[in-house]
Short mmCIF file of C-alpha atoms in Angstrom, two decimals:
data_model
loop_
_atom_site.label_atom_id
_atom_site.label_comp_id
_atom_site.label_asym_id
_atom_site.label_seq_id
_atom_site.Cartn_x
_atom_site.Cartn_y
_atom_site.Cartn_z
CA MET A 1 22.93 19.83 -4.14
CA ARG A 2 22.26 16.65 -2.13
CA ILE A 3 22.20 12.95 -3.48
CA ARG A 4 20.80 10.42 -0.95
CA GLY A 5 22.45 7.29 -0.39
CA ARG A 6 23.75 5.35 2.63
CA ALA A 7 25.80 7.50 4.51
CA SER A 8 29.47 6.70 5.22
CA GLN A 9 31.76 7.47 8.25
CA THR A 10 32.84 10.97 6.63
CA GLY A 11 29.14 11.97 6.21
CA GLU A 12 29.26 11.72 2.60
CA PRO A 13 26.27 9.59 1.05
CA SER A 14 27.49 6.27 -0.56
CA LEU A 15 26.20 7.47 -4.11
CA ARG A 16 27.88 10.78 -3.81
CA ARG A 17 31.38 9.48 -2.67
CA SER A 18 31.09 7.13 -5.98
CA LEU A 19 30.62 10.14 -7.98
CA VAL A 20 33.55 11.94 -6.31
CA LEU A 21 35.69 8.57 -6.97
CA ALA A 22 34.60 8.85 -10.78
CA THR A 23 35.56 12.82 -11.00
CA LEU A 24 39.01 12.24 -9.23
CA CYS A 25 40.01 9.18 -11.33
CA LEU A 26 38.56 10.98 -14.47
CA SER A 27 40.89 13.82 -14.10
CA LEU A 28 43.95 11.20 -12.91
CA LEU A 29 43.08 9.41 -15.95
CA VAL A 30 43.65 12.37 -18.37
CA VAL A 31 47.04 13.44 -16.73
CA SER A 32 48.34 9.63 -16.51
CA VAL A 33 47.32 9.47 -20.08
CA ASP A 34 49.76 12.01 -21.14
CA ASN A 35 52.77 10.12 -19.81
CA THR A 36 52.69 8.21 -22.83
CA ILE A 37 50.18 9.53 -25.46
CA LEU A 38 52.60 11.22 -27.02
CA ASN A 39 55.08 8.48 -27.70
CA ILE A 40 52.90 7.12 -30.55
CA ALA A 41 53.05 10.38 -32.06
CA LEU A 42 56.92 10.63 -32.07
CA PRO A 43 57.29 9.16 -35.73
CA ALA A 44 55.18 11.87 -36.59
CA LEU A 45 57.32 14.46 -34.55
CA VAL A 46 60.50 13.43 -36.20
CA ARG A 47 59.10 14.02 -39.74
CA GLN A 48 57.20 17.07 -38.93
CA LEU A 49 59.20 18.97 -36.46
CA HIS A 50 62.67 17.16 -37.40
CA ALA A 51 63.26 16.07 -33.77
CA THR A 52 66.32 14.00 -33.23
CA ASP A 53 66.25 11.35 -30.39
CA SER A 54 67.47 13.73 -27.75
CA GLN A 55 65.00 15.95 -28.47
CA LEU A 56 62.36 13.22 -28.62
CA GLN A 57 63.24 12.37 -25.14
CA TRP A 58 63.14 16.11 -24.06
CA ILE A 59 59.74 16.20 -25.32
CA VAL A 60 58.50 13.55 -23.53
CA ASP A 61 60.58 13.75 -20.22
CA SER A 62 59.75 17.74 -20.29
CA TYR A 63 56.02 17.06 -18.91
CA ALA A 64 57.63 14.30 -16.08
CA VAL A 65 60.56 16.83 -15.16
CA VAL A 66 57.93 19.28 -14.04
CA PHE A 67 55.58 16.89 -12.82
CA GLY A 68 57.85 15.01 -10.59
CA GLY A 69 59.54 18.25 -9.32
CA LEU A 70 56.56 19.88 -8.44
CA LEU A 71 54.54 17.08 -6.81
CA LEU A 72 55.67 17.32 -3.09
CA THR A 73 55.30 21.31 -3.51
CA ALA A 74 51.97 20.92 -4.68
CA GLY A 75 51.12 18.12 -1.87
CA GLY A 76 52.06 20.85 0.80
CA LEU A 77 49.83 23.67 -0.79
CA GLY A 78 46.76 21.45 -0.70
CA ASP A 79 47.54 20.58 2.83
CA ARG A 80 47.69 24.09 3.55
CA PHE A 81 45.49 26.06 1.67
CA GLY A 82 42.82 23.24 0.62
CA ARG A 83 43.22 20.44 -1.83
CA LYS A 84 40.11 21.15 -3.86
CA PRO A 85 41.33 24.80 -4.81
CA VAL A 86 45.03 23.14 -5.57
CA PHE A 87 43.12 20.38 -7.72
CA LEU A 88 41.01 22.75 -9.38
CA ALA A 89 43.69 25.06 -10.41
CA GLY A 90 45.89 22.18 -11.68
CA LEU A 91 43.31 21.10 -13.78
CA LEU A 92 42.88 24.63 -15.20
CA VAL A 93 46.69 25.04 -16.15
CA PHE A 94 47.05 21.35 -17.40
CA GLY A 95 44.25 22.62 -20.05
CA ALA A 96 46.03 25.58 -20.87
CA GLY A 97 49.43 23.83 -21.50
CA SER A 98 47.75 21.12 -23.69
CA ALA A 99 45.87 23.65 -25.87
CA GLY A 100 49.42 25.28 -26.18
CA SER A 101 50.86 21.86 -27.05
CA ALA A 102 48.68 21.36 -29.70
CA PHE A 103 49.51 24.19 -31.61
CA ALA A 104 53.40 24.30 -30.90
CA GLY A 105 55.32 24.89 -34.30
CA SER A 106 58.69 23.84 -33.33
CA VAL A 107 60.31 21.54 -30.77
CA GLY A 108 61.08 24.33 -28.22
CA VAL A 109 57.56 25.40 -28.03
CA LEU A 110 56.22 22.18 -27.38
CA VAL A 111 58.80 21.24 -24.86
CA ALA A 112 57.88 24.81 -22.87
CA SER A 113 54.07 23.85 -23.22
CA ARG A 114 54.57 20.47 -22.03
CA ALA A 115 56.27 21.70 -19.20
CA VAL A 116 53.26 23.75 -18.27
CA MET A 117 51.20 20.70 -18.43
CA GLY A 118 53.43 19.42 -15.83
CA VAL A 119 52.86 22.20 -13.56
CA GLY A 120 49.26 21.46 -13.55
CA ALA A 121 49.51 17.77 -13.30
CA ALA A 122 51.52 18.27 -10.03
CA GLY A 123 48.31 20.16 -8.65
CA VAL A 124 45.90 17.47 -9.98
CA MET A 125 47.87 13.81 -8.92
CA PRO A 126 48.30 14.57 -5.04
CA ALA A 127 45.09 16.12 -4.49
CA THR A 128 43.31 13.42 -6.26
CA LEU A 129 44.70 10.88 -3.87
CA SER A 130 44.47 12.98 -0.61
CA ILE A 131 41.08 13.89 -1.22
CA LEU A 132 40.17 10.19 -1.73
CA MET A 133 41.74 9.43 1.72
CA ASP A 134 39.96 12.06 3.14
CA VAL A 135 36.33 10.86 1.57
CA TYR A 136 36.98 7.18 2.48
CA ARG A 137 37.89 6.84 5.94
CA ASP A 138 36.94 3.24 6.68
CA PRO A 139 39.69 0.84 6.03
CA GLY A 140 37.83 -1.55 3.50
CA PRO A 141 36.24 0.80 1.29
CA ARG A 142 39.49 3.41 1.51
CA ALA A 143 41.57 -0.21 0.38
CA ARG A 144 39.19 -0.46 -2.94
CA ALA A 145 39.19 3.15 -3.48
CA VAL A 146 42.92 3.40 -3.67
CA GLY A 147 42.67 0.05 -5.44
CA LEU A 148 40.83 2.26 -8.59
CA TRP A 149 43.17 5.51 -7.76
CA SER A 150 45.99 2.73 -8.83
CA ALA A 151 44.21 1.07 -11.55
CA THR A 152 43.59 4.57 -13.20
CA THR A 153 47.14 5.58 -12.79
CA GLY A 154 48.76 2.35 -14.73
CA LEU A 155 45.23 2.35 -16.98
CA GLY A 156 46.20 5.80 -18.25
CA ILE A 157 49.78 5.24 -18.98
CA ALA A 158 48.70 1.87 -20.68
CA ILE A 159 46.04 3.29 -23.00
CA GLY A 160 48.25 6.70 -23.87
CA PRO A 161 49.33 4.62 -27.04
CA ILE A 162 46.05 3.28 -27.94
CA ALA A 163 44.10 6.85 -27.52
CA GLY A 164 47.16 8.41 -29.31
CA GLY A 165 46.98 5.98 -32.51
CA TRP A 166 43.11 6.30 -32.85
CA LEU A 167 43.45 10.42 -33.10
CA LEU A 168 46.60 10.21 -35.34
CA SER A 169 44.55 7.98 -37.58
CA ARG A 170 41.83 10.77 -37.90
CA TYR A 171 43.51 14.01 -37.23
CA TRP A 172 46.80 15.77 -36.81
CA TRP A 173 49.37 14.98 -34.00
CA GLY A 174 48.16 17.88 -32.07
CA SER A 175 45.06 16.18 -31.32
CA VAL A 176 46.76 13.96 -28.82
CA PHE A 177 46.92 17.34 -26.51
CA LEU A 178 43.66 18.89 -27.89
CA VAL A 179 41.55 16.32 -26.51
CA ASN A 180 42.41 16.71 -23.05
CA VAL A 181 40.68 20.34 -23.01
CA PRO A 182 36.94 19.16 -23.28
CA ILE A 183 37.96 16.65 -20.60
CA VAL A 184 39.48 19.31 -18.32
CA VAL A 185 36.22 21.38 -19.04
CA LEU A 186 34.14 18.62 -17.65
CA GLY A 187 36.49 17.55 -14.72
CA VAL A 188 36.08 21.10 -13.54
CA ALA A 189 32.54 21.39 -13.60
CA ALA A 190 32.16 18.00 -11.68
CA ALA A 191 34.56 18.91 -9.18
CA LEU A 192 32.88 22.12 -8.64
CA LEU A 193 29.35 20.47 -7.75
CA LEU A 194 30.59 17.19 -6.22
CA VAL A 195 34.08 17.15 -4.67
CA PRO A 196 34.45 18.30 -1.11
CA ASP A 197 37.40 20.44 0.06
CA SER A 198 39.47 19.44 2.97
CA ARG A 199 43.02 20.40 4.59
CA ASP A 200 45.35 19.78 7.12
CA PRO A 201 43.71 21.29 10.47
CA GLU A 202 47.25 22.26 12.34
CA HIS A 203 47.46 25.38 9.97
CA ARG A 204 51.17 24.68 9.22
CA ARG A 205 53.36 27.54 7.72
CA ALA A 206 54.64 27.12 4.73
CA ASP A 207 58.10 25.62 4.41
CA VAL A 208 59.62 28.04 1.61
CA LEU A 209 63.14 26.67 2.09
CA GLY A 210 61.83 23.14 1.36
CA VAL A 211 59.88 24.30 -1.57
CA VAL A 212 63.00 25.79 -3.24
CA LEU A 213 65.53 22.81 -2.17
CA SER A 214 62.87 20.45 -3.38
CA VAL A 215 62.16 21.61 -6.76
CA ALA A 216 65.36 22.86 -7.69
CA GLY A 217 67.22 19.36 -6.52
CA MET A 218 64.81 17.43 -8.22
CA SER A 219 64.96 19.33 -11.44
CA ALA A 220 68.59 19.35 -11.57
CA LEU A 221 68.41 15.62 -11.11
CA LEU A 222 66.32 14.87 -13.99
CA TRP A 223 67.74 17.23 -16.31
CA ALA A 224 71.43 15.67 -15.87
CA VAL A 225 69.53 12.22 -16.17
CA ILE A 226 67.62 13.00 -19.38
CA GLU A 227 70.80 14.90 -20.90
CA ILE A 228 73.02 11.64 -20.54
CA PRO A 229 72.27 10.33 -23.87
CA GLN A 230 73.31 13.32 -25.68
CA ARG A 231 76.08 14.48 -23.96
CA GLY A 232 77.52 11.55 -22.17
CA TRP A 233 78.03 9.71 -18.69
CA THR A 234 81.18 11.61 -18.05
CA SER A 235 80.06 15.03 -19.45
CA PRO A 236 81.38 17.89 -17.59
CA ALA A 237 77.98 19.25 -17.62
CA VAL A 238 76.24 16.07 -16.87
CA LEU A 239 78.71 15.43 -13.73
CA GLY A 240 78.33 19.04 -12.68
CA VAL A 241 74.62 19.31 -12.79
CA GLY A 242 74.42 16.12 -11.06
CA ALA A 243 76.88 17.12 -7.99
CA VAL A 244 74.63 20.09 -7.69
CA ALA A 245 71.29 17.99 -7.65
CA ALA A 246 73.02 15.91 -5.01
CA GLY A 247 74.21 18.51 -2.80
CA LEU A 248 70.42 20.57 -3.27
CA LEU A 249 68.51 17.01 -2.40
CA ALA A 250 70.88 16.61 0.87
CA ALA A 251 70.40 20.49 1.88
CA PHE A 252 66.70 19.78 1.59
CA VAL A 253 66.74 16.65 3.90
CA LEU A 254 68.99 18.57 6.40
CA ALA A 255 66.29 21.41 6.16
CA GLU A 256 63.32 19.62 6.64
CA ARG A 257 65.28 17.97 9.57
CA ARG A 258 65.35 20.94 11.55
CA ALA A 259 62.56 22.59 10.01
CA PRO A 260 59.77 23.28 13.04
CA GLU A 261 57.09 22.47 10.55
CA PRO A 262 58.60 20.77 7.54
CA MET A 263 56.83 20.19 4.05
CA ILE A 264 57.40 16.46 4.44
CA VAL A 265 57.60 13.90 7.34
CA LEU A 266 60.69 12.56 6.86
CA GLY A 267 60.30 10.01 9.70
CA PRO A 268 58.29 7.20 7.60
CA PHE A 269 61.26 7.16 5.40
CA ARG A 270 62.80 5.09 8.33
CA ASP A 271 60.09 2.67 8.19
CA ARG A 272 61.19 0.04 5.48
CA ARG A 273 57.49 -0.78 4.53
CA PHE A 274 57.12 2.96 3.46
CA SER A 275 60.41 3.62 1.61
CA VAL A 276 60.99 -0.38 0.33
CA ALA A 277 57.19 -0.02 -1.00
CA MET A 278 57.92 3.42 -2.71
CA THR A 279 60.91 2.01 -4.41
CA ALA A 280 59.19 -1.03 -5.58
CA VAL A 281 56.58 1.35 -7.22
CA ALA A 282 59.12 3.32 -8.57
CA PHE A 283 60.69 0.70 -10.37
CA ALA A 284 57.69 -0.91 -11.72
CA VAL A 285 56.96 2.80 -13.57
CA PHE A 286 60.55 2.79 -14.53
CA THR A 287 60.24 -0.51 -16.56
CA LEU A 288 56.65 0.33 -17.87
CA MET A 289 57.32 4.16 -18.96
CA GLY A 290 60.79 3.00 -20.66
CA ALA A 291 59.05 0.23 -22.32
CA MET A 292 56.17 2.09 -23.93
CA PHE A 293 58.59 4.68 -24.97
CA LEU A 294 60.92 1.90 -27.00
CA LEU A 295 57.65 -0.13 -28.25
CA THR A 296 56.03 2.62 -29.78
CA GLN A 297 58.82 3.37 -32.03
CA TYR A 298 59.78 -0.42 -32.64
CA LEU A 299 56.04 -0.90 -33.96
CA GLN A 300 55.88 1.90 -36.20
CA PHE A 301 60.01 2.33 -37.39
CA ALA A 302 60.62 -1.17 -37.02
CA LEU A 303 57.65 -3.17 -38.03
CA GLY A 304 56.23 -0.73 -40.30
CA TYR A 305 52.55 -0.17 -38.30
CA SER A 306 50.76 2.84 -38.54
CA ALA A 307 50.22 4.91 -35.45
CA PHE A 308 46.47 3.62 -34.65
CA ALA A 309 47.56 -0.08 -35.56
CA ALA A 310 50.95 0.20 -33.18
CA GLY A 311 48.45 1.75 -30.14
CA ILE A 312 46.09 -1.46 -30.60
CA ARG A 313 49.05 -3.74 -30.29
CA ILE A 314 49.69 -1.95 -26.94
CA LEU A 315 46.09 -2.97 -25.60
CA PRO A 316 47.09 -6.32 -24.15
CA VAL A 317 48.96 -4.15 -21.78
CA ALA A 318 46.04 -1.97 -20.87
CA GLY A 319 43.69 -4.71 -20.58
CA VAL A 320 45.83 -7.14 -18.02
CA LEU A 321 46.64 -4.15 -16.40
CA ALA A 322 43.27 -3.10 -16.00
CA VAL A 323 42.12 -6.70 -14.52
CA ALA A 324 45.40 -7.07 -12.55
CA ALA A 325 45.36 -3.83 -10.30
CA PRO A 326 41.87 -4.17 -8.69
CA LEU A 327 42.75 -8.04 -8.26
CA SER A 328 46.14 -6.86 -6.53
CA THR A 329 44.17 -5.55 -3.30
CA VAL A 330 42.32 -9.11 -2.99
CA LEU A 331 45.69 -11.20 -3.64
CA ASP A 332 47.37 -8.47 -1.08
CA ARG A 333 44.88 -9.17 1.58
CA LEU A 334 45.29 -13.26 1.10
CA ALA A 335 49.11 -13.26 0.70
CA GLY A 336 50.56 -9.59 1.72
CA THR A 337 52.31 -6.92 0.49
CA LYS A 338 55.69 -8.40 0.27
CA ALA A 339 54.73 -11.42 -1.66
CA VAL A 340 52.33 -9.74 -4.00
CA VAL A 341 54.76 -6.90 -5.09
CA ALA A 342 57.58 -9.08 -5.28
CA ALA A 343 55.97 -11.34 -7.68
CA ALA A 344 55.02 -8.33 -9.91
CA LEU A 345 58.43 -6.98 -10.33
CA ALA A 346 59.26 -10.76 -11.25
CA LEU A 347 56.50 -10.83 -13.82
CA ILE A 348 57.98 -7.44 -15.19
CA GLY A 349 61.43 -8.81 -14.96
CA ALA A 350 60.53 -11.83 -17.03
CA GLY A 351 58.61 -10.10 -19.65
CA LEU A 352 61.30 -7.57 -20.42
CA TRP A 353 63.72 -10.48 -20.61
CA LEU A 354 61.48 -12.17 -22.95
CA ALA A 355 61.35 -9.09 -25.18
CA SER A 356 64.86 -8.47 -24.88
CA GLY A 357 65.42 -11.52 -27.30
CA THR A 358 63.51 -9.90 -30.06
CA THR A 359 65.30 -10.08 -33.38
CA PRO A 360 64.45 -8.09 -36.60
CA ALA A 361 62.63 -11.21 -37.98
CA ASP A 362 60.53 -11.61 -35.37
CA GLY A 363 56.99 -9.97 -35.51
CA PHE A 364 54.42 -8.85 -32.96
CA PRO A 365 53.43 -12.68 -32.02
CA HIS A 366 56.72 -12.69 -30.29
CA LEU A 367 56.09 -9.88 -28.24
CA LEU A 368 52.76 -10.68 -26.99
CA PRO A 369 53.72 -12.93 -24.27
CA ALA A 370 56.16 -10.38 -22.91
CA LEU A 371 53.38 -7.78 -23.37
CA LEU A 372 51.27 -9.52 -21.02
CA LEU A 373 53.47 -10.13 -18.43
CA LEU A 374 54.61 -6.42 -18.27
CA GLY A 375 51.03 -5.61 -17.98
CA CYS A 376 50.34 -8.02 -15.27
CA GLY A 377 53.12 -6.95 -13.23
CA ALA A 378 52.50 -3.65 -13.55
CA GLY A 379 49.13 -4.03 -12.54
CA LEU A 380 49.88 -5.96 -9.52
CA ALA A 381 52.86 -3.91 -8.17
CA VAL A 382 51.27 -0.65 -7.97
CA ALA A 383 47.89 -0.70 -5.72
CA PRO A 384 49.90 -2.36 -2.68
CA GLY A 385 53.09 -0.69 -3.13
CA THR A 386 50.81 2.73 -2.76
CA ALA A 387 48.77 1.55 -0.20
CA ALA A 388 51.85 0.59 1.72
CA VAL A 389 53.08 4.11 1.38
CA LEU A 390 49.96 6.02 2.56
CA GLY A 391 49.58 4.11 5.52
CA ALA A 392 52.54 5.44 7.28
CA LEU A 393 51.10 9.11 7.20
CA PRO A 394 48.12 10.36 9.26
CA ARG A 395 45.30 11.45 7.19
CA GLU A 396 45.42 15.21 7.21
CA ARG A 397 48.98 15.07 5.88
CA ALA A 398 47.85 12.66 2.85
CA GLY A 399 48.66 15.81 0.50
CA VAL A 400 52.44 15.44 1.21
CA GLY A 401 52.15 11.63 1.05
CA SER A 402 50.59 11.48 -1.99
CA GLY A 403 52.99 13.85 -3.54
CA THR A 404 55.97 11.82 -2.34
CA ASN A 405 54.47 8.70 -3.72
CA GLY A 406 53.69 10.55 -7.14
CA THR A 407 56.93 12.01 -7.09
CA ALA A 408 58.44 8.35 -6.94
CA LEU A 409 56.06 7.46 -9.99
CA GLN A 410 57.37 10.41 -11.86
CA VAL A 411 60.62 9.95 -11.25
CA GLY A 412 60.53 6.58 -12.04
CA GLY A 413 58.85 7.31 -15.28
CA ALA A 414 61.50 9.72 -16.45
CA LEU A 415 64.45 7.99 -15.39
CA GLY A 416 62.86 4.95 -17.37
CA VAL A 417 62.39 6.89 -20.79
CA ALA A 418 65.80 8.50 -20.05
CA VAL A 419 68.05 5.49 -19.19
CA LEU A 420 66.65 2.92 -21.72
CA GLY A 421 66.19 5.63 -24.14
CA ALA A 422 70.55 6.43 -23.21
CA VAL A 423 71.11 2.31 -23.63
CA LEU A 424 69.27 2.38 -27.25
CA SER A 425 70.90 5.56 -28.34
CA GLY A 426 74.36 4.78 -27.38
CA ARG A 427 73.96 0.92 -29.02
CA TYR A 428 72.26 2.39 -32.32
CA GLN A 429 74.79 5.40 -32.79
CA GLY A 430 77.77 3.03 -31.85
CA ARG A 431 76.47 0.71 -34.91
CA MET A 432 75.50 3.32 -37.35
CA SER A 433 78.84 5.67 -36.68
CA ALA A 434 80.74 2.66 -37.48
CA LEU A 435 78.96 1.61 -40.57
CA LEU A 436 79.08 5.33 -41.66
CA ALA A 437 82.95 5.57 -41.09
CA GLY A 438 85.13 6.33 -44.38
CA HIS A 439 81.87 6.95 -46.27
CA ALA A 440 81.65 10.64 -47.86
CA MET A 441 78.25 12.00 -47.32
CA PRO A 442 76.44 15.64 -46.48
CA GLU A 443 76.54 15.91 -42.90
CA PRO A 444 73.14 16.66 -42.27
CA ALA A 445 72.33 13.45 -43.58
CA ARG A 446 75.07 11.98 -41.62
CA ARG A 447 73.48 13.49 -38.09
CA ALA A 448 70.09 12.23 -39.42
CA ILE A 449 70.86 8.81 -39.90
CA THR A 450 73.08 8.52 -36.59
CA GLY A 451 70.37 10.95 -34.69
CA SER A 452 67.45 8.34 -34.61
CA LEU A 453 65.88 5.07 -36.69
CA GLY A 454 63.14 7.90 -38.25
CA GLY A 455 65.85 9.91 -39.55
CA ALA A 456 67.76 7.20 -41.00
CA LEU A 457 64.45 5.81 -42.79
CA ALA A 458 63.73 9.06 -44.12
CA VAL A 459 67.27 9.29 -45.69
CA ALA A 460 66.92 5.83 -46.87
CA GLN A 461 63.76 7.13 -48.63
CA GLN A 462 65.11 10.23 -50.09
CA ALA A 463 68.15 8.01 -51.32
CA GLY A 464 65.65 5.32 -52.82
CA GLY A 465 66.74 2.05 -54.86
CA ALA A 466 69.23 -0.56 -53.41
CA LEU A 467 71.40 1.89 -51.38
CA GLY A 468 68.22 3.05 -49.83
CA THR A 469 66.97 -0.35 -49.11
CA GLN A 470 70.23 -1.51 -47.39
CA LEU A 471 70.29 1.67 -45.17
CA ALA A 472 66.67 0.86 -44.06
CA ALA A 473 67.63 -2.52 -43.19
CA VAL A 474 71.08 -1.83 -41.34
CA ALA A 475 68.94 0.76 -39.48
CA ARG A 476 66.38 -1.32 -38.22
CA VAL A 477 68.79 -3.92 -37.19
CA ALA A 478 70.65 -1.31 -35.08
CA PHE A 479 67.71 -0.18 -33.54
CA VAL A 480 66.24 -3.44 -32.35
CA ASP A 481 69.77 -4.41 -31.12
CA GLY A 482 69.93 -1.48 -29.13
CA MET A 483 66.17 -1.86 -28.19
CA GLY A 484 67.45 -5.63 -26.95
CA LEU A 485 70.22 -4.57 -24.70
CA ALA A 486 67.84 -1.67 -23.17
CA PHE A 487 65.06 -4.21 -22.38
CA GLY A 488 68.04 -6.66 -21.07
CA ALA A 489 68.98 -4.05 -18.47
CA ALA A 490 65.32 -3.25 -17.39
CA ALA A 491 64.94 -6.76 -16.65
CA VAL A 492 67.77 -7.09 -14.40
CA VAL A 493 66.60 -3.70 -12.54
CA ALA A 494 63.18 -5.38 -12.20
CA PHE A 495 64.73 -8.70 -10.89
CA ALA A 496 66.81 -6.70 -8.54
CA ALA A 497 64.05 -4.87 -7.48
CA ALA A 498 61.94 -8.10 -6.67
CA GLY A 499 65.03 -9.21 -4.86
CA LEU A 500 64.84 -5.98 -2.37
CA VAL A 501 61.33 -6.62 -1.89
CA LEU A 502 61.59 -10.26 -0.39
CA ALA A 503 64.68 -8.71 1.50
CA ALA A 504 63.86 -5.48 2.95
CA LEU A 505 60.06 -5.33 2.85
CA PRO A 506 58.58 -6.42 6.07
CA SER A 507 56.09 -9.28 6.30
CA ARG A 508 52.33 -8.65 7.06
CA SER A 509 51.89 -8.55 10.85
CA ARG A 510 51.21 -11.80 12.62
CA SER A 511 50.05 -9.83 16.09
CA ALA A 512 45.98 -10.27 16.49
CA PRO A 513 44.20 -7.27 15.79
CA SER A 514 43.45 -4.69 18.50
CA ARG A 515 40.08 -4.50 20.26
CA SER A 516 39.81 -0.80 19.41
CA ALA A 517 40.62 -1.30 16.03
CA PRO A 518 38.61 -3.02 13.09
CA SER A 519 39.33 -6.47 12.42
CA GLY A 520 39.57 -5.94 8.82
CA PRO A 521 42.65 -5.59 6.60
CA ALA A 522 44.36 -1.79 6.83
CA SER A 523 45.40 0.16 3.86
CA GLY A 524 47.73 -2.07 2.05
CA GLU A 525 48.62 -4.77 4.24
CA SER A 526 46.71 -7.93 5.07
CA GLY A 527 46.13 -8.88 8.69
CA SER A 528 47.87 -5.84 9.95
CA VAL A 529 46.38 -3.77 12.94
CA PRO A 530 45.44 -0.12 11.63
CA THR A 531 47.44 2.80 13.08
CA SER A 532 45.82 6.13 13.74
CA ALA A 533 47.12 7.16 10.17
CA GLU A 534 44.95 4.21 8.64
CA ASP A 535 41.94 4.53 10.89
CA PRO A 536 40.61 8.20 12.06
CA ARG A 537 39.12 6.45 14.96
CA ILE A 538 42.32 5.45 16.63
CA PRO A 539 44.05 8.74 18.52
CA ASP A 540 47.39 10.18 17.06
CA PRO A 541 49.40 11.65 19.80
CA ARG A 542 51.11 14.05 16.57
CA ARG A 543 47.47 15.22 16.48
CA SER A 544 46.83 18.49 18.14
CA ARG A 545 43.15 18.23 17.42
CA ALA A 546 40.85 16.16 15.23
CA ALA A 547 40.75 16.32 11.34
CA THR A 548 37.62 18.06 10.31
CA PRO A 549 35.29 16.18 8.09
CA PRO A 550 35.36 17.15 4.56
CA ALA A 551 32.37 19.95 3.58
CA SER A 552 29.69 18.32 1.33
#
């Protein structure tokens, strides 16, 4: 199949490159949406599967745990065996996990199916970015393509509740997963026809020890964090698994330093532009994912909106984010990554601080300015941060680079749900336990009331009368109080991250462009001189031979 268009440096016609980008973004959108689409269905899961707060966090985070734990491995496999095969395999596994989740009849089955979806998503996300980096080799078009990729990532997170609400207004809760299947089929068909294959031309050997240590360490770390709300910060299990995670990750770093052909290049982590930018992106997603987890429950449980009405009220986040993400690349060229990312995190912090003042008497209009600030900040942060991360690696190691960046996104999101959920649950359970102290009631009812706001509202509905009304009102007050505390804590994190960026992220280079390099901006930092990782025309001493162009 030949599509005519102006040829680029890669040999791919411009129209074909655009179709490849559209295919990659569609596939990325579906795996990004699944980070948040389930949030809008949480009340339905409480009612139909009788899930507790802890189980809700596991249902949401089981996807992120496996997704984040396997991203580095999947990126390395794509570099070695080909990005296109890994991309296609990831889509197929993701589709199978989606079908299993749609028809899950228990919390355990749903958690397991969501984990299978995470396996597939881990194959898709790094492959999309590494294929993009290989197809778009000119710095200018590549920066715009990365901006669209970043916008798709953030947009998927933001529109998940809207899509889920629309589906739940017409179908059962499993429809939020079943809708993925036809999109996966379309993505596979388009990829087979359009997407070129590429790989690391040096044919590095598989780093088996690195794979095992990275997956085990990351999974243990996320398990410990997710279990904190249920078991407590000082639980022997949490502390023990956390210590094991720290040991495994330390062993991973040592093994990668000594490995002749490591799965991840550790050198860029000494570059503050790489490490600080990655940290900033992780904090941005930490706040966005955590906020979505809390807001979708608040809108339905506390304010009484339907799933679709709640999803519509998340639309301002998606709309502002969709505008801000492409705009961030322009601002990056004008002001530099440091200024843009710091300002973005400050906007996120301001929005969360405003939301932390929400009271039970406040309605949605009080939250609207906070949502606008949150969406704008998240949209401005991701693209420049991602471009700065990728600029530190040679193009043929783009799979590992995108896997490292994707791991930061997923770990940040999982920690956001777990940490903010822990703060909310701790305050809510403390308030409700104190209220129920000294009152005789069946133990199942007590567990339901303290387990989640949804459980308390269900008990209140069964009790009826003045007692039920009073219980529902008190439970909503306790939930909103816990949500405000969680938002306040997230705001502090966002402001601290903005300070870190201002203090540690290097400013853009003031040096004059090299004659051998294009005068335009490189990927991510306005005015900086492109390195070999950013422009394939500049020789890279780390390469034994030039990268081969992708097959058409």
